[in-house]
Amino acid sequence: MTAHRALVRRTVLSVTAGAAALVLAACGSDSGSGGHDMGSMESDSSPTATASAKAGDHNDADVDFSQEMIQHHRQAVDMAELAADRASSQEIKDLATKVKGAQDPEIKTMSGWLTSWGEDVPEEMSADMAHDMSSAMPGMMSGTDMDKLEKASGAEFDTMFLTMMVEHHEGAVEMAGTEKADGKYGPATKLADDVVTAQTAEIKQMNEMLGKS
């Protein structure tokens, strides 16, 4: 594991310490049919993938990817929700709806994998946590960045959102590339491939909207 990935994993685990006992208690018995169940997880969230994950066919790269990408996706969803409410451009609103619609289910799927592996599912980030994550995870916005976005409106908001989301997506593509190279769990490497495909296309769309291409 590279020094950067070790730093990120330590950061992720530090913000999940408060939830560790609950998660481990829920996962204490892996042999039961309900060991992977979570109250917040849909009953139909990748049951086949979850069953396969229990076989242990995964490695540290898969765990790192899932923990990091959950936090990364959560911030993207927060940004998308802001855009759906604040953007002056209907095209941006439509893009925001697409981003949220794609990434919410992926958060649930990755949470299911982590639970079935007996690993921590990251808890929701505070502003301080977001600041820490922004220095350790590519493309993450700091709490200050998010505050600026929340206070912006009109055309200023549109430009700020697109600029931030391009950077955010570029970080996700980088993280997904690492998972594709180093991961072992098939569904995780497939999700990483989907992230690269979808978010690369959205980066191109957003750069066009910014007049950069």
Tab-separated table of C-alpha atoms in Angstrom:
chain	number	residue	atom	x	y	z
A	1	MET	CA	0.000	0.000	0.000
A	2	THR	CA	1.444	3.402	-0.899
A	3	ALA	CA	2.064	6.029	1.780
A	4	HIS	CA	-0.778	8.133	0.326
A	5	ARG	CA	-3.251	5.242	0.459
A	6	ALA	CA	-2.137	4.399	4.010
A	7	LEU	CA	-2.765	8.035	5.022
A	8	VAL	CA	-6.192	8.023	3.421
A	9	ARG	CA	-7.130	4.755	5.037
A	10	ARG	CA	-6.055	6.035	8.460
A	11	THR	CA	-8.120	9.173	7.884
A	12	VAL	CA	-11.187	7.176	6.866
A	13	LEU	CA	-10.855	4.833	9.812
A	14	SER	CA	-10.419	7.739	12.229
A	15	VAL	CA	-13.746	9.248	11.218
A	16	THR	CA	-15.468	5.891	11.558
A	17	ALA	CA	-14.174	5.078	15.036
A	18	GLY	CA	-17.405	6.177	16.641
A	19	ALA	CA	-19.395	3.729	14.541
A	20	ALA	CA	-16.952	0.818	14.690
A	21	ALA	CA	-18.567	-0.958	17.623
A	22	LEU	CA	-22.007	-0.858	16.048
A	23	VAL	CA	-20.752	-2.051	12.691
A	24	LEU	CA	-18.714	-4.897	14.134
A	25	ALA	CA	-21.623	-5.955	16.315
A	26	ALA	CA	-23.827	-6.120	13.252
A	27	CYS	CA	-21.207	-8.168	11.427
A	28	GLY	CA	-20.061	-10.356	14.292
A	29	SER	CA	-21.629	-13.507	12.855
A	30	ASP	CA	-20.867	-13.870	9.193
A	31	SER	CA	-22.390	-17.308	8.927
A	32	GLY	CA	-25.974	-16.187	9.510
A	33	SER	CA	-28.293	-15.208	6.708
A	34	GLY	CA	-28.783	-11.713	8.153
A	35	GLY	CA	-25.193	-10.869	9.114
A	36	HIS	CA	-24.817	-8.323	6.379
A	37	ASP	CA	-28.114	-6.531	6.860
A	38	MET	CA	-28.145	-2.783	7.561
A	39	GLY	CA	-31.188	-0.739	8.516
A	40	SER	CA	-30.296	1.941	5.997
A	41	MET	CA	-29.540	-0.469	3.153
A	42	GLU	CA	-32.119	-1.532	0.591
A	43	SER	CA	-32.936	-5.235	0.759
A	44	ASP	CA	-32.252	-5.575	-2.956
A	45	SER	CA	-28.818	-3.833	-2.895
A	46	SER	CA	-26.628	-6.250	-4.839
A	47	PRO	CA	-27.526	-9.464	-2.947
A	48	THR	CA	-25.411	-11.568	-5.292
A	49	ALA	CA	-22.419	-9.263	-4.856
A	50	THR	CA	-22.842	-9.362	-1.080
A	51	ALA	CA	-22.983	-13.166	-1.019
A	52	SER	CA	-19.858	-13.339	-3.153
A	53	ALA	CA	-18.095	-10.823	-0.921
A	54	LYS	CA	-18.616	-13.129	2.058
A	55	ALA	CA	-16.358	-15.658	0.382
A	56	GLY	CA	-13.516	-13.256	1.170
A	57	ASP	CA	-12.417	-12.775	-2.428
A	58	HIS	CA	-11.224	-9.215	-1.832
A	59	ASN	CA	-8.078	-7.381	-0.742
A	60	ASP	CA	-6.991	-4.185	0.998
A	61	ALA	CA	-7.313	-2.196	-2.233
A	62	ASP	CA	-11.001	-3.145	-2.450
A	63	VAL	CA	-11.580	-2.049	1.145
A	64	ASP	CA	-9.725	1.236	0.651
A	65	PHE	CA	-11.595	1.950	-2.571
A	66	SER	CA	-15.001	1.281	-1.028
A	67	GLN	CA	-14.378	3.343	2.116
A	68	GLU	CA	-12.878	6.259	0.225
A	69	MET	CA	-15.373	6.275	-2.630
A	70	ILE	CA	-18.327	6.253	-0.236
A	71	GLN	CA	-17.106	9.535	1.243
A	72	HIS	CA	-16.240	10.889	-2.188
A	73	HIS	CA	-19.692	10.012	-3.545
A	74	ARG	CA	-21.441	11.472	-0.502
A	75	GLN	CA	-19.823	14.839	-1.131
A	76	ALA	CA	-20.736	14.688	-4.825
A	77	VAL	CA	-24.349	13.984	-3.849
A	78	ASP	CA	-24.298	16.965	-1.460
A	79	MET	CA	-23.007	19.176	-4.268
A	80	ALA	CA	-25.592	17.799	-6.669
A	81	GLU	CA	-28.413	18.502	-4.216
A	82	LEU	CA	-27.211	22.093	-3.912
A	83	ALA	CA	-27.156	22.408	-7.705
A	84	ALA	CA	-30.633	20.970	-8.073
A	85	ASP	CA	-31.847	23.752	-5.792
A	86	ARG	CA	-29.537	26.663	-6.646
A	87	ALA	CA	-28.367	26.367	-10.257
A	88	SER	CA	-29.743	28.881	-12.727
A	89	SER	CA	-29.104	26.559	-15.671
A	90	GLN	CA	-31.560	23.744	-16.352
A	91	GLU	CA	-28.738	21.759	-17.956
A	92	ILE	CA	-26.838	21.885	-14.677
A	93	LYS	CA	-29.934	20.878	-12.734
A	94	ASP	CA	-30.369	17.899	-15.053
A	95	LEU	CA	-26.719	16.928	-14.630
A	96	ALA	CA	-27.038	17.191	-10.864
A	97	THR	CA	-30.043	14.866	-10.901
A	98	LYS	CA	-28.042	12.387	-12.991
A	99	VAL	CA	-25.074	12.507	-10.605
A	100	LYS	CA	-27.234	11.909	-7.532
A	101	GLY	CA	-29.189	9.144	-9.280
A	102	ALA	CA	-25.988	7.285	-10.162
A	103	GLN	CA	-24.000	7.738	-6.982
A	104	ASP	CA	-26.617	7.160	-4.265
A	105	PRO	CA	-27.103	3.483	-5.259
A	106	GLU	CA	-23.333	2.985	-5.510
A	107	ILE	CA	-22.934	4.238	-1.927
A	108	LYS	CA	-25.431	1.605	-0.765
A	109	THR	CA	-23.708	-1.125	-2.750
A	110	MET	CA	-20.246	-0.316	-1.374
A	111	SER	CA	-21.634	-0.065	2.157
A	112	GLY	CA	-23.020	-3.579	1.716
A	113	TRP	CA	-19.631	-4.894	0.633
A	114	LEU	CA	-17.861	-3.363	3.623
A	115	THR	CA	-20.410	-4.700	6.078
A	116	SER	CA	-20.167	-8.214	4.651
A	117	TRP	CA	-16.358	-8.045	4.929
A	118	GLY	CA	-16.528	-6.954	8.568
A	119	GLU	CA	-15.058	-3.552	7.707
A	120	ASP	CA	-16.125	-0.098	8.866
A	121	VAL	CA	-18.658	1.854	6.825
A	122	PRO	CA	-17.606	5.520	7.046
A	123	GLU	CA	-19.962	7.755	8.962
A	124	GLU	CA	-21.205	11.034	7.525
A	125	MET	CA	-18.586	13.780	7.418
A	126	SER	CA	-18.589	16.946	9.466
A	127	ALA	CA	-16.995	20.101	8.071
A	128	ASP	CA	-13.775	19.281	9.944
A	129	MET	CA	-13.719	15.776	8.523
A	130	ALA	CA	-14.242	17.162	5.022
A	131	HIS	CA	-11.226	19.398	5.513
A	132	ASP	CA	-9.095	16.411	6.533
A	133	MET	CA	-10.369	14.345	3.611
A	134	SER	CA	-9.662	17.124	1.121
A	135	SER	CA	-5.954	16.887	1.872
A	136	ALA	CA	-5.847	13.095	1.696
A	137	MET	CA	-8.250	12.150	-1.098
A	138	PRO	CA	-8.073	13.426	-4.706
A	139	GLY	CA	-10.810	15.801	-5.795
A	140	MET	CA	-12.433	16.266	-2.388
A	141	MET	CA	-13.618	19.772	-1.535
A	142	SER	CA	-12.725	21.268	1.846
A	143	GLY	CA	-15.333	22.552	4.261
A	144	THR	CA	-14.396	26.074	3.161
A	145	ASP	CA	-15.008	25.158	-0.481
A	146	MET	CA	-18.429	23.784	0.353
A	147	ASP	CA	-19.301	26.892	2.371
A	148	LYS	CA	-18.450	29.073	-0.625
A	149	LEU	CA	-20.620	26.946	-2.882
A	150	GLU	CA	-23.548	27.112	-0.459
A	151	LYS	CA	-23.329	30.914	-0.363
A	152	ALA	CA	-23.093	31.381	-4.137
A	153	SER	CA	-26.089	31.961	-6.404
A	154	GLY	CA	-27.011	32.484	-10.042
A	155	ALA	CA	-24.289	32.377	-12.686
A	156	GLU	CA	-21.596	32.488	-10.000
A	157	PHE	CA	-22.977	29.310	-8.483
A	158	ASP	CA	-23.161	27.601	-11.876
A	159	THR	CA	-19.517	28.308	-12.673
A	160	MET	CA	-18.338	27.369	-9.186
A	161	PHE	CA	-20.315	24.131	-9.194
A	162	LEU	CA	-19.039	23.031	-12.600
A	163	THR	CA	-15.436	23.894	-11.741
A	164	MET	CA	-15.579	22.031	-8.434
A	165	MET	CA	-17.408	19.036	-9.870
A	166	VAL	CA	-14.882	18.652	-12.692
A	167	GLU	CA	-12.108	18.497	-10.081
A	168	HIS	CA	-14.192	16.136	-7.948
A	169	HIS	CA	-14.846	13.801	-10.879
A	170	GLU	CA	-11.174	13.836	-11.878
A	171	GLY	CA	-10.338	12.675	-8.359
A	172	ALA	CA	-12.900	9.882	-8.574
A	173	VAL	CA	-11.467	8.732	-11.908
A	174	GLU	CA	-7.996	8.623	-10.346
A	175	MET	CA	-9.264	6.577	-7.401
A	176	ALA	CA	-11.145	4.224	-9.715
A	177	GLY	CA	-8.027	3.727	-11.803
A	178	THR	CA	-6.140	2.594	-8.700
A	179	GLU	CA	-8.897	0.102	-7.882
A	180	LYS	CA	-8.870	-1.270	-11.424
A	181	ALA	CA	-5.112	-1.806	-11.171
A	182	ASP	CA	-4.886	-3.149	-7.620
A	183	GLY	CA	-8.323	-4.487	-6.635
A	184	LYS	CA	-9.277	-8.155	-6.499
A	185	TYR	CA	-13.059	-8.172	-5.956
A	186	GLY	CA	-14.758	-8.363	-9.353
A	187	PRO	CA	-17.849	-6.237	-8.596
A	188	ALA	CA	-15.617	-3.498	-7.135
A	189	THR	CA	-13.336	-3.370	-10.163
A	190	LYS	CA	-16.445	-3.350	-12.379
A	191	LEU	CA	-17.906	-0.437	-10.411
A	192	ALA	CA	-14.563	1.356	-10.756
A	193	ASP	CA	-14.707	0.847	-14.508
A	194	ASP	CA	-18.241	2.275	-14.562
A	195	VAL	CA	-17.055	5.310	-12.576
A	196	VAL	CA	-14.281	5.968	-15.093
A	197	THR	CA	-16.653	5.690	-18.055
A	198	ALA	CA	-19.510	7.768	-16.618
A	199	GLN	CA	-17.489	10.473	-14.927
A	200	THR	CA	-15.072	10.946	-17.817
A	201	ALA	CA	-18.085	11.648	-20.035
A	202	GLU	CA	-19.493	14.067	-17.458
A	203	ILE	CA	-16.139	15.861	-17.178
A	204	LYS	CA	-16.234	16.422	-20.935
A	205	GLN	CA	-19.823	17.701	-20.709
A	206	MET	CA	-19.029	20.081	-17.853
A	207	ASN	CA	-15.912	21.438	-19.555
A	208	GLU	CA	-18.032	22.159	-22.626
A	209	MET	CA	-20.525	23.986	-20.416
A	210	LEU	CA	-17.625	26.018	-19.003
A	211	GLY	CA	-16.485	26.822	-22.546
A	212	LYS	CA	-13.187	24.974	-22.103
A	213	SER	CA	-13.607	22.616	-25.046
